[in-house]
Coordinates of C-alpha atoms in Angstrom, one line a residue:
M1 CA 67.2 168.0 50.2
A2 CA 64.1 169.9 51.2
E3 CA 62.7 172.7 49.1
L4 CA 64.0 176.1 50.1
H5 CA 61.8 177.9 52.7
P6 CA 59.9 180.7 51.0
T7 CA 61.2 183.3 53.5
L8 CA 64.7 182.3 52.9
A9 CA 64.2 182.4 49.1
R10 CA 62.5 185.8 49.3
V11 CA 65.2 187.4 51.4
T12 CA 68.0 186.0 49.4
E13 CA 66.4 187.2 46.1
R14 CA 66.0 190.6 47.6
I15 CA 69.7 190.7 48.7
V16 CA 70.8 189.5 45.3
A17 CA 68.7 192.3 43.6
R18 CA 70.0 195.0 46.0
S19 CA 73.6 193.8 45.5
R20 CA 73.6 193.3 41.8
D21 CA 75.8 196.2 40.8
S22 CA 78.1 196.1 43.8
R23 CA 78.6 192.3 43.6
Q24 CA 79.4 192.6 39.9
R25 CA 82.0 195.3 40.5
Y26 CA 83.5 193.0 43.1
L27 CA 83.6 189.9 40.8
D28 CA 85.1 192.0 38.0
L29 CA 87.8 193.2 40.3
M30 CA 88.6 189.7 41.4
A31 CA 88.8 188.5 37.8
R32 CA 91.2 191.3 37.0
E33 CA 93.3 190.6 40.0
G34 CA 93.4 186.9 39.2
A35 CA 94.5 187.6 35.6
R36 CA 97.1 190.2 36.6
H37 CA 99.4 187.8 38.3
P38 CA 98.3 184.3 37.3
D39 CA 101.8 183.1 37.8
R40 CA 104.0 184.7 40.5
N41 CA 107.0 184.1 38.2
V42 CA 106.0 187.4 36.5
L43 CA 107.5 189.0 39.6
A44 CA 111.0 190.4 38.9
C45 CA 113.8 188.1 40.0
S46 CA 114.8 190.5 42.7
N47 CA 111.2 190.4 44.1
L48 CA 111.2 186.7 44.1
A49 CA 114.6 186.4 45.7
H50 CA 113.5 188.6 48.5
G51 CA 110.4 186.5 48.9
Y52 CA 112.2 183.2 49.5
A53 CA 115.6 184.3 50.8
A54 CA 114.9 182.7 54.1
M55 CA 113.1 179.5 52.9
G56 CA 116.0 177.1 53.5
D57 CA 115.2 173.7 52.2
D58 CA 112.0 174.9 50.6
K59 CA 113.9 177.2 48.2
A60 CA 113.9 174.7 45.4
A61 CA 110.2 174.1 45.6
I62 CA 109.2 177.7 45.8
G63 CA 111.8 178.8 43.3
G64 CA 110.6 176.2 40.8
G65 CA 107.4 178.2 40.5
K66 CA 105.1 175.2 40.3
A67 CA 104.4 174.3 43.9
P68 CA 101.5 176.1 45.7
N69 CA 102.8 178.6 48.2
L70 CA 100.4 179.2 51.0
A71 CA 100.2 182.3 53.1
I72 CA 99.7 181.9 56.8
V73 CA 98.1 185.0 58.3
T74 CA 98.1 184.6 62.1
A75 CA 96.5 186.4 65.0
Y76 CA 98.7 184.6 67.5
N77 CA 99.5 186.1 70.9
D78 CA 99.7 184.3 74.2
M79 CA 97.8 186.9 76.2
L80 CA 94.6 185.8 74.4
S81 CA 93.8 182.3 75.6
A82 CA 92.0 181.3 72.3
H83 CA 95.0 182.3 70.3
Q84 CA 97.8 180.9 72.5
P85 CA 97.7 177.5 70.7
Y86 CA 98.5 179.2 67.4
G87 CA 102.1 179.8 68.6
R88 CA 103.4 176.5 67.0
Y89 CA 100.9 176.2 64.2
P90 CA 103.2 177.7 61.5
E91 CA 106.0 175.2 62.2
A92 CA 103.6 172.3 61.9
M93 CA 101.8 173.8 58.9
K94 CA 105.0 174.1 56.9
I95 CA 105.6 170.4 57.4
Y96 CA 102.1 169.6 56.4
A97 CA 102.5 171.7 53.2
R98 CA 105.7 169.8 52.2
E99 CA 103.7 166.5 52.5
V100 CA 101.7 167.5 49.5
G101 CA 104.5 169.3 47.5
A102 CA 103.5 172.8 48.7
T103 CA 105.3 175.5 50.7
A104 CA 104.0 177.8 53.4
Q105 CA 105.1 181.1 54.7
V106 CA 103.9 183.3 57.6
A107 CA 102.8 186.2 55.5
G108 CA 102.0 188.4 58.4
G109 CA 100.6 188.8 61.9
V110 CA 97.5 190.8 62.8
P111 CA 96.6 192.3 66.2
A112 CA 94.3 190.3 68.4
M113 CA 92.8 192.1 71.4
C114 CA 90.8 190.2 74.0
D115 CA 87.5 191.9 74.8
G116 CA 87.4 189.9 78.0
V117 CA 90.5 191.7 79.2
T118 CA 89.2 195.2 78.1
Q119 CA 85.6 194.8 79.2
G120 CA 84.6 197.9 81.1
Q121 CA 88.1 199.4 80.6
D122 CA 89.2 202.3 78.4
G123 CA 90.8 199.9 75.9
M124 CA 87.4 198.6 74.9
D125 CA 87.0 201.8 72.9
L126 CA 89.5 200.3 70.4
S127 CA 87.7 197.0 70.1
L128 CA 85.4 197.6 67.1
F129 CA 88.0 199.4 65.1
S130 CA 90.5 196.6 65.7
R131 CA 88.4 194.7 63.2
D132 CA 89.2 197.1 60.4
T133 CA 92.9 197.3 61.6
I134 CA 93.0 193.5 61.3
A135 CA 91.5 193.7 57.8
M136 CA 94.1 196.2 56.7
S137 CA 96.9 194.2 58.3
T138 CA 95.6 191.1 56.4
A139 CA 95.8 193.1 53.2
I140 CA 99.3 194.1 53.9
A141 CA 100.3 190.5 54.5
I142 CA 98.8 189.2 51.2
S143 CA 99.9 192.2 49.2
H144 CA 103.3 190.7 48.5
E145 CA 101.6 188.6 45.8
M146 CA 103.8 185.6 46.6
F147 CA 100.8 183.4 47.4
D148 CA 98.4 180.9 45.9
G149 CA 96.1 180.4 49.0
M150 CA 95.5 181.9 52.4
A151 CA 95.4 180.0 55.7
L152 CA 93.7 182.4 58.2
L153 CA 94.4 181.7 61.9
G154 CA 91.9 183.5 64.0
I155 CA 89.1 182.8 66.5
C156 CA 87.7 185.7 68.5
D157 CA 85.4 188.7 68.3
K158 CA 86.6 191.2 65.7
I159 CA 89.5 188.9 64.6
V160 CA 87.6 186.5 62.3
P161 CA 85.5 189.3 60.7
G162 CA 88.7 191.4 60.2
L163 CA 90.6 188.5 58.6
L164 CA 87.7 187.6 56.4
I165 CA 87.1 191.2 55.2
G166 CA 90.8 191.6 54.4
A167 CA 91.0 188.2 52.7
L168 CA 87.9 188.9 50.6
R169 CA 89.8 191.8 48.9
F170 CA 92.1 189.0 47.7
G171 CA 89.3 186.8 46.8
H172 CA 90.9 185.6 43.6
L173 CA 92.9 183.3 45.9
A174 CA 91.6 180.4 48.0
G175 CA 91.2 180.9 51.7
I176 CA 90.5 178.6 54.6
F177 CA 90.1 179.3 58.3
V178 CA 92.1 177.1 60.7
P179 CA 90.6 177.2 64.2
S180 CA 92.2 176.2 67.5
G181 CA 89.2 175.2 69.6
P182 CA 87.6 175.9 73.0
M183 CA 89.3 175.4 76.4
P184 CA 88.0 172.7 78.7
S185 CA 84.8 173.5 80.6
G186 CA 85.3 175.3 83.9
I187 CA 82.9 176.0 86.7
G188 CA 79.2 176.0 85.9
N189 CA 77.8 179.1 84.2
K190 CA 75.1 179.6 86.7
E191 CA 77.6 179.6 89.5
K192 CA 79.8 182.1 87.6
Q193 CA 76.8 184.4 87.0
K194 CA 75.6 184.2 90.6
T195 CA 79.0 185.3 91.9
R196 CA 79.0 188.2 89.5
Q197 CA 75.7 189.4 90.8
L198 CA 76.7 188.9 94.4
Y199 CA 79.7 191.1 93.7
A200 CA 77.6 193.7 92.1
E201 CA 75.4 193.7 95.2
G202 CA 78.5 194.0 97.5
K203 CA 77.8 190.6 99.1
V204 CA 81.2 189.0 98.1
G205 CA 84.6 190.6 97.6
R206 CA 87.1 190.9 94.8
D207 CA 89.0 187.8 95.9
E208 CA 85.9 185.6 95.6
L209 CA 85.0 187.2 92.2
L210 CA 88.6 186.6 90.9
A211 CA 88.6 183.0 92.1
S212 CA 85.3 182.4 90.3
E213 CA 86.4 184.1 87.0
S214 CA 89.7 182.2 87.1
A215 CA 87.9 178.9 87.5
S216 CA 85.9 179.8 84.4
Y217 CA 88.7 181.2 82.1
H218 CA 91.5 178.8 83.1
A219 CA 93.3 177.2 80.1
P220 CA 94.5 177.6 76.5
G221 CA 91.5 177.8 74.1
T222 CA 88.4 179.8 73.4
C223 CA 86.2 180.9 76.2
T224 CA 83.4 178.3 76.4
F225 CA 80.3 180.6 76.6
Y226 CA 78.5 181.2 73.3
G227 CA 79.6 184.8 72.7
T228 CA 81.0 186.4 69.6
A229 CA 84.1 184.2 69.4
N230 CA 82.2 180.9 69.2
S231 CA 79.5 182.6 67.1
N232 CA 82.4 183.3 64.6
Q233 CA 83.3 179.6 64.6
M234 CA 79.6 178.7 63.9
M235 CA 79.5 181.1 61.0
M236 CA 82.7 179.8 59.4
E237 CA 81.0 176.3 59.4
M238 CA 77.7 177.7 58.0
M239 CA 79.6 179.5 55.2
G240 CA 81.8 176.5 54.5
L241 CA 85.1 178.1 55.4
H242 CA 86.3 175.5 57.8
L243 CA 86.9 171.8 57.3
P244 CA 83.6 170.2 58.3
G245 CA 83.1 170.0 62.1
A246 CA 86.4 171.8 62.9
A247 CA 85.0 174.6 65.0
F248 CA 84.7 173.1 68.5
V249 CA 87.5 170.5 68.7
S250 CA 89.7 171.3 71.7
P251 CA 93.3 172.4 71.4
N252 CA 96.3 170.2 71.8
T253 CA 94.5 167.0 70.9
P254 CA 95.2 164.4 68.2
L255 CA 92.0 165.3 66.4
R256 CA 92.8 169.0 66.5
S257 CA 96.2 168.4 64.9
A258 CA 94.8 166.1 62.3
L259 CA 92.2 168.7 61.3
T260 CA 95.0 171.4 60.9
R261 CA 97.0 169.0 58.8
A262 CA 94.0 168.2 56.6
A263 CA 93.2 171.9 56.3
V264 CA 96.7 172.6 54.9
H265 CA 96.4 169.7 52.5
Q266 CA 93.0 170.9 51.3
L267 CA 94.2 174.5 50.9
A268 CA 97.0 173.3 48.6
K269 CA 94.4 171.4 46.6
I270 CA 92.0 174.3 46.2
S271 CA 94.7 177.0 45.7
T272 CA 95.2 178.6 42.3
R273 CA 97.9 176.1 41.6
G274 CA 96.0 173.2 43.0
S275 CA 93.9 170.5 41.2
D276 CA 90.6 172.0 42.3
P277 CA 90.8 175.8 42.6
R278 CA 88.1 177.4 44.7
P279 CA 88.6 181.2 45.0
L280 CA 87.3 182.8 48.2
S281 CA 85.2 185.2 46.0
A282 CA 83.2 182.2 44.8
C283 CA 82.7 180.8 48.3
I284 CA 81.3 184.0 49.9
D285 CA 78.3 185.1 48.0
E286 CA 74.7 186.2 48.9
K287 CA 73.7 182.6 49.8
A288 CA 76.7 182.1 52.1
I289 CA 76.0 185.4 53.8
V290 CA 72.3 184.3 54.4
N291 CA 73.6 181.0 55.7
A292 CA 75.7 182.9 58.3
V293 CA 72.7 184.9 59.5
V294 CA 70.5 181.7 59.6
G295 CA 73.1 180.0 61.8
L296 CA 73.3 183.0 64.0
L297 CA 69.5 182.9 64.5
A298 CA 69.2 179.1 64.9
T299 CA 71.8 179.0 67.6
G300 CA 71.1 182.2 69.5
G301 CA 74.5 183.7 68.5
S302 CA 76.1 187.0 69.3
T303 CA 74.4 190.3 68.6
N304 CA 77.8 191.7 67.6
H305 CA 77.3 190.1 64.2
A306 CA 74.5 192.5 63.5
L307 CA 77.5 194.8 62.8
H308 CA 80.0 192.2 61.5
V309 CA 77.9 190.4 58.9
P310 CA 77.0 193.6 57.0
A311 CA 80.7 194.6 57.0
I312 CA 81.9 191.2 55.8
A313 CA 79.2 191.2 53.1
R314 CA 80.2 194.6 51.9
A315 CA 83.7 193.4 51.4
A316 CA 82.3 190.9 48.9
G317 CA 79.9 193.3 47.2
V318 CA 76.8 192.0 49.1
L319 CA 74.4 194.4 50.8
I320 CA 72.4 193.1 53.8
D321 CA 70.6 195.1 56.4
W322 CA 68.7 194.5 59.7
S323 CA 65.4 194.2 57.9
D324 CA 66.8 191.1 56.3
F325 CA 67.9 189.8 59.7
D326 CA 64.5 190.5 61.2
E327 CA 62.6 188.7 58.4
L328 CA 64.8 185.7 58.6
S329 CA 64.5 185.7 62.4
H330 CA 60.8 185.2 62.1
A331 CA 61.3 182.1 59.9
V332 CA 64.3 180.5 61.6
P333 CA 63.5 178.7 64.9
L334 CA 65.9 178.5 67.8
I335 CA 67.2 174.9 67.9
A336 CA 70.3 175.4 70.2
R337 CA 70.5 176.6 73.8
V338 CA 74.1 177.4 74.7
Y339 CA 75.0 179.6 77.7
P340 CA 74.0 182.4 78.1
N341 CA 70.7 181.2 76.7
G342 CA 71.1 177.7 78.0
S343 CA 72.9 175.9 80.8
G344 CA 75.6 174.1 78.9
D345 CA 78.7 175.6 77.1
V346 CA 80.1 175.0 73.6
N347 CA 81.8 171.8 74.7
H348 CA 78.5 170.4 75.8
F349 CA 76.9 171.7 72.6
H350 CA 79.6 169.9 70.5
A351 CA 79.2 166.7 72.4
A352 CA 75.4 166.8 72.0
G353 CA 75.7 166.9 68.2
G354 CA 77.0 170.4 67.6
M355 CA 77.2 172.0 64.2
G356 CA 76.8 168.8 62.2
Y357 CA 73.3 168.3 63.8
V358 CA 72.4 172.0 63.4
I359 CA 73.4 172.1 59.7
R360 CA 71.5 168.9 58.8
E361 CA 68.4 170.1 60.6
L362 CA 68.5 173.4 58.8
L363 CA 69.1 171.8 55.4
D364 CA 66.4 169.2 55.9
S365 CA 63.9 172.0 56.7
G366 CA 64.9 174.2 53.7
L367 CA 66.4 176.8 56.1
A368 CA 69.9 176.9 54.6
H369 CA 71.4 177.1 51.1
D370 CA 73.1 173.8 50.3
D371 CA 74.4 175.0 46.9
I372 CA 77.3 177.1 48.1
V373 CA 81.0 176.6 47.2
T374 CA 82.7 175.4 50.3
V375 CA 86.4 174.8 51.1
G376 CA 85.9 171.3 52.4
G377 CA 83.1 169.6 50.5
A378 CA 80.9 169.5 47.5
S379 CA 78.2 171.6 49.2
L380 CA 77.0 172.5 52.7
A381 CA 75.5 169.0 53.1
D382 CA 79.1 167.8 53.7
Y383 CA 79.1 169.9 56.8
A384 CA 76.4 167.8 58.4
M385 CA 79.2 165.6 59.5
E386 CA 81.6 165.3 62.5
P387 CA 85.3 164.5 62.4
V388 CA 86.7 161.5 64.2
M389 CA 90.0 159.7 64.6
A390 CA 90.0 156.0 63.7
E391 CA 93.3 154.6 64.9
K392 CA 95.6 157.4 63.6
D393 CA 93.5 158.4 60.6
L394 CA 91.1 161.3 60.3
S395 CA 87.6 160.6 58.8
W396 CA 84.1 162.0 59.0
Q397 CA 80.9 160.4 60.1
A398 CA 77.3 161.6 60.1
A399 CA 76.4 163.8 63.0
P400 CA 73.9 162.3 65.5
A401 CA 70.4 161.9 64.0
T402 CA 68.9 163.0 67.3
P403 CA 70.3 165.3 70.0
L404 CA 72.4 163.5 72.6
D405 CA 71.3 166.3 75.0
P406 CA 67.7 167.5 74.3
T407 CA 68.3 170.5 76.7
M408 CA 70.9 171.8 74.3
L409 CA 69.7 170.8 70.8
A410 CA 66.2 170.4 69.4
P411 CA 64.7 169.6 66.0
V412 CA 63.3 172.3 63.8
S413 CA 59.9 170.5 64.1
D414 CA 60.0 171.1 67.9
P415 CA 62.3 174.0 68.6
F416 CA 63.0 175.8 71.8
L417 CA 61.5 179.0 70.4
P418 CA 59.7 179.5 67.1
D419 CA 61.9 182.3 66.0
G420 CA 65.6 183.1 66.0
G421 CA 65.4 185.8 68.7
M422 CA 67.2 188.7 67.0
R423 CA 64.7 191.3 66.1
L424 CA 64.6 194.8 64.6
L425 CA 63.1 197.6 66.7
T426 CA 62.1 200.8 64.9
G427 CA 60.3 204.0 66.0
N428 CA 61.0 207.6 66.8
L429 CA 64.2 206.6 68.6
G430 CA 65.7 205.1 65.5
R431 CA 66.5 201.5 64.6
A432 CA 68.0 199.0 67.0
T433 CA 68.6 195.3 67.5
I434 CA 67.2 193.3 70.4
K435 CA 68.1 189.7 71.2
T436 CA 65.1 187.9 72.7
S437 CA 66.3 184.3 72.8
A438 CA 67.8 184.7 76.3
V439 CA 65.1 187.0 77.7
D440 CA 61.9 185.6 79.4
K441 CA 58.8 186.3 77.2
E442 CA 57.1 188.3 80.0
R443 CA 60.0 190.8 79.8
W444 CA 59.9 191.5 76.1
V445 CA 57.8 194.7 76.6
V446 CA 59.1 197.3 79.0
E447 CA 57.6 200.8 79.2
A448 CA 59.0 203.0 82.0
P449 CA 60.6 206.4 82.7
A450 CA 64.1 206.9 81.2
R451 CA 67.2 207.5 83.2
V452 CA 69.8 208.9 80.8
F453 CA 73.6 208.4 81.2
Q454 CA 76.6 209.1 79.1
T455 CA 79.0 206.5 80.5
Q456 CA 78.5 203.0 81.9
E457 CA 80.5 204.1 85.0
D458 CA 77.7 206.6 85.7
V459 CA 75.2 203.8 85.6
A460 CA 77.2 201.8 88.1
H461 CA 77.4 204.8 90.5
A462 CA 73.7 205.4 90.2
F463 CA 73.0 201.7 90.9
K464 CA 75.2 201.6 94.0
A465 CA 73.5 204.8 95.3
G466 CA 70.1 203.1 95.0
E467 CA 68.9 205.6 92.4
L468 CA 67.7 202.9 90.0
D469 CA 65.6 200.8 92.4
R470 CA 62.4 201.3 90.3
D471 CA 60.9 200.5 86.9
V472 CA 63.4 202.1 84.6
V473 CA 64.7 202.2 81.0
V474 CA 68.4 202.9 81.3
V475 CA 69.6 204.9 78.3
V476 CA 73.4 205.1 77.7
R477 CA 74.2 207.3 74.8
F478 CA 77.2 208.7 73.0
Q479 CA 78.5 205.1 72.7
G480 CA 78.3 204.8 68.9
P481 CA 81.1 204.3 66.4
R482 CA 81.6 208.1 65.8
A483 CA 81.4 209.0 69.5
N484 CA 83.9 206.7 71.1
G485 CA 84.3 203.6 68.9
M486 CA 81.2 201.8 70.1
P487 CA 82.5 199.8 73.1
E488 CA 80.7 196.8 74.5
L489 CA 78.8 197.6 77.6
H490 CA 78.8 194.1 79.1
K491 CA 79.7 195.6 82.5
L492 CA 76.1 196.8 82.8
T493 CA 74.7 193.3 82.7
P494 CA 75.2 192.3 86.4
P495 CA 73.7 195.5 88.0
L496 CA 70.7 195.6 85.6
G497 CA 70.2 191.9 86.2
V498 CA 70.1 192.6 90.0
L499 CA 67.4 195.3 89.4
Q500 CA 65.4 192.8 87.4
D501 CA 65.7 190.1 90.0
R502 CA 64.4 192.6 92.6
G503 CA 61.2 192.7 90.7
F504 CA 61.5 195.9 88.7
K505 CA 60.8 196.3 85.0
V506 CA 64.2 197.1 83.5
A507 CA 65.5 197.6 79.9
L508 CA 68.6 199.1 78.4
V509 CA 68.6 201.4 75.3
T510 CA 72.0 202.4 73.9
D511 CA 73.8 203.3 70.7
G512 CA 76.7 201.1 72.0
R513 CA 77.2 197.4 71.8
M514 CA 76.5 194.5 74.1
S515 CA 78.5 191.4 74.1
G516 CA 77.5 188.0 72.8
A517 CA 77.7 187.0 76.5
S518 CA 74.8 189.3 77.4
G519 CA 71.7 187.7 78.7
K520 CA 68.5 188.1 80.5
V521 CA 67.9 191.9 80.5
P522 CA 66.0 193.2 77.4
A523 CA 68.4 195.5 75.6
A524 CA 67.8 197.7 72.5
I525 CA 71.3 198.0 71.3
H526 CA 73.2 199.5 68.3
C527 CA 70.7 202.3 68.1
T528 CA 71.2 204.1 64.8
P529 CA 71.5 207.0 64.0
E530 CA 73.8 207.3 67.0
A531 CA 73.5 210.2 69.4
L532 CA 76.6 212.0 68.2
A533 CA 75.9 214.3 65.3
D534 CA 76.8 213.0 61.8
V535 CA 79.0 214.8 59.3
N536 CA 76.0 217.0 58.4
G537 CA 75.5 218.0 62.0
T538 CA 72.3 216.0 62.6
S539 CA 72.1 214.3 66.0
G540 CA 70.4 211.0 66.6
P541 CA 67.2 210.8 68.6
L542 CA 68.9 209.5 71.8
A543 CA 70.6 212.9 72.1
Y544 CA 67.2 214.5 72.8
L545 CA 66.0 212.2 75.5
Q546 CA 65.8 213.5 79.1
D547 CA 65.3 211.9 82.5
G548 CA 61.7 210.9 83.0
D549 CA 60.7 210.6 79.4
I550 CA 58.6 207.5 78.9
V551 CA 60.4 205.0 76.7
R552 CA 58.9 201.8 75.3
V553 CA 61.0 198.8 74.3
D554 CA 58.6 196.4 72.7
A555 CA 60.0 193.2 71.1
D556 CA 56.5 191.9 70.4
T557 CA 55.7 194.6 67.9
G558 CA 59.3 195.6 67.0
T559 CA 58.9 199.1 68.5
L560 CA 61.4 201.5 70.1
S561 CA 59.7 204.8 71.0
T562 CA 59.1 207.6 73.4
T563 CA 55.9 209.6 74.1
A564 CA 58.1 212.7 74.6
D565 CA 58.0 215.4 71.9
L566 CA 61.7 215.7 70.9
S567 CA 61.1 218.2 68.1
A568 CA 61.6 221.4 70.1
R569 CA 64.6 220.2 72.2
V570 CA 68.2 221.0 71.8
P571 CA 70.5 217.9 71.6
A572 CA 72.7 217.1 74.6
I573 CA 76.3 218.1 74.4
A574 CA 78.6 215.1 73.6
P575 CA 81.5 214.4 75.9
P576 CA 84.9 215.4 74.5
A577 CA 86.9 212.7 72.7
A578 CA 88.8 210.6 75.1
Q579 CA 92.5 210.3 75.1
G580 CA 94.9 207.7 76.6
V581 CA 95.3 204.0 75.8
G582 CA 95.9 205.0 72.3
R583 CA 92.4 206.2 71.6
E584 CA 93.6 209.4 70.1
L585 CA 95.3 207.4 67.3
F586 CA 91.9 206.2 66.1
A587 CA 90.3 209.6 65.6
I588 CA 90.2 209.1 61.8
M589 CA 88.2 205.9 62.3
R590 CA 85.7 207.6 64.5
A591 CA 85.3 210.6 62.2
G592 CA 84.8 208.4 59.1
A593 CA 82.6 205.7 60.6
D594 CA 79.2 205.0 59.1
G595 CA 76.2 203.7 60.9
A596 CA 76.0 200.5 63.0
E597 CA 73.6 198.9 60.5
K598 CA 76.3 199.1 57.8
G599 CA 79.0 197.8 60.2
G600 CA 80.3 201.0 61.7
S601 CA 83.3 201.2 59.4
A602 CA 85.3 204.2 58.2
M603 CA 87.5 201.9 56.1
L604 CA 84.6 200.5 54.1
A605 CA 82.8 203.8 53.9
L606 CA 85.8 205.7 52.5
A607 CA 86.6 202.9 50.1
G608 CA 83.1 203.2 48.6
L609 CA 82.2 199.7 49.5

């Protein structure tokens, strides 16, 4: 194993030092929780009887008090294609548990919204806060204290971060994520993108657009572009929370079923009653969090994780910020190109060598921590493998030594880009994230007059009216966690892409989010402080911008600034809080949310985490 890269060592040491007190408080809590109910038989007889009243033939095993009882926390619904396969998982997982003398119960379900359905719609305002709702739902599920381990069934966007945040507060137990895999590949990504832009220009109609989208999103399984959902799966591998190589195996295949069976067997083994206990609190530490960020950078993953990784880390007592991301990004090269920063999708990525290849390259270059506690191996090195079926038996073999498709995977010694492409921008407009891995180098610097908007719908209207046919920095403000829940603004990508293709210099600046599916237009996103005034009445810099102010987005120097003097201006008036689609029910989450760099969470902020 290679010596650890000095940047990786330095950043990790800094995070450890910064987190020393909070991490120790977390570990002390986990020790107390583990000691409080080391044996669920301390529960009163009435409690136990309620807990296994409906267990049928498993009553003897669970009532005996010696067999591991595994909690299944599922995000199943059949509106979300990625989660539709989970419908029958519990039935099978209970059988798999019996095979090793364990029992399993569905402890609870958590909500699972599809950002693809709500993109550009009012419901997207609930998206970020669904993460914390899922975390709290996970806590409710596990709070019955009937369990020795947690099987976490989730794939997409806010769902995996929410499940992990909730599970970490029960980190005295073992936890393992059980994925379901991506749908088969549909039409080519370039074809899909072309149709979207033609529709934005009014050159094709809704029927053609719907036909294109339906040919892309067409079957059970995760969407195949490399957005937040598939970035989640990559991170679970990098943190050792899957069985090795489980992320991108398609649903309803013998290999997928074998991996689910093996995950249940392994969870029983590493549970508190198993032969090799591995509590989740030991798995997720500073090194595992750094590995997640490294994987994100090396593969060009979703910018949404600039919010989710800090939130996950806080739940484990680990404090990480965007300066850490930025420093790591300058050391970690881009070694994977998956759409939207490449032509192939995650199925092509997996076939080319996938996560096994990526992990081995990173470890061999000293760019990942090998010495982490994983759920499925002795260290991260065991994840440089890929699962295979030999006859009817599951086994693992070494991932390809060289990429099977050099357009999708590259060695660290000859990467696609020398850095990870997720950079910190700072200046008199605040702090923001920019993803450069999908943006052509000549577009990394844009300086142009601002056009300021308060909704993405207003941007669309201005585009259709021809008002943006010039060099422009489009500013969309009052989109932060406190303002409206920080919706994704992916709907802006096609019109801004059209303007860029017309030869204009175009950039986006916003305190909102952009999807992991966003691509070629330079975007300074997650601006913090957000435009809406904080609890002390202080508005963020974007609230003072006006049309015509010169704004500079500079990914080369890491600058986000304006030449305008904002000091004498009065902040813009924020739009009133929206109602409908349940948004009024989330007012408490908006009011208590902290900044994007901390994760935009009222739940964590008010808990003192």
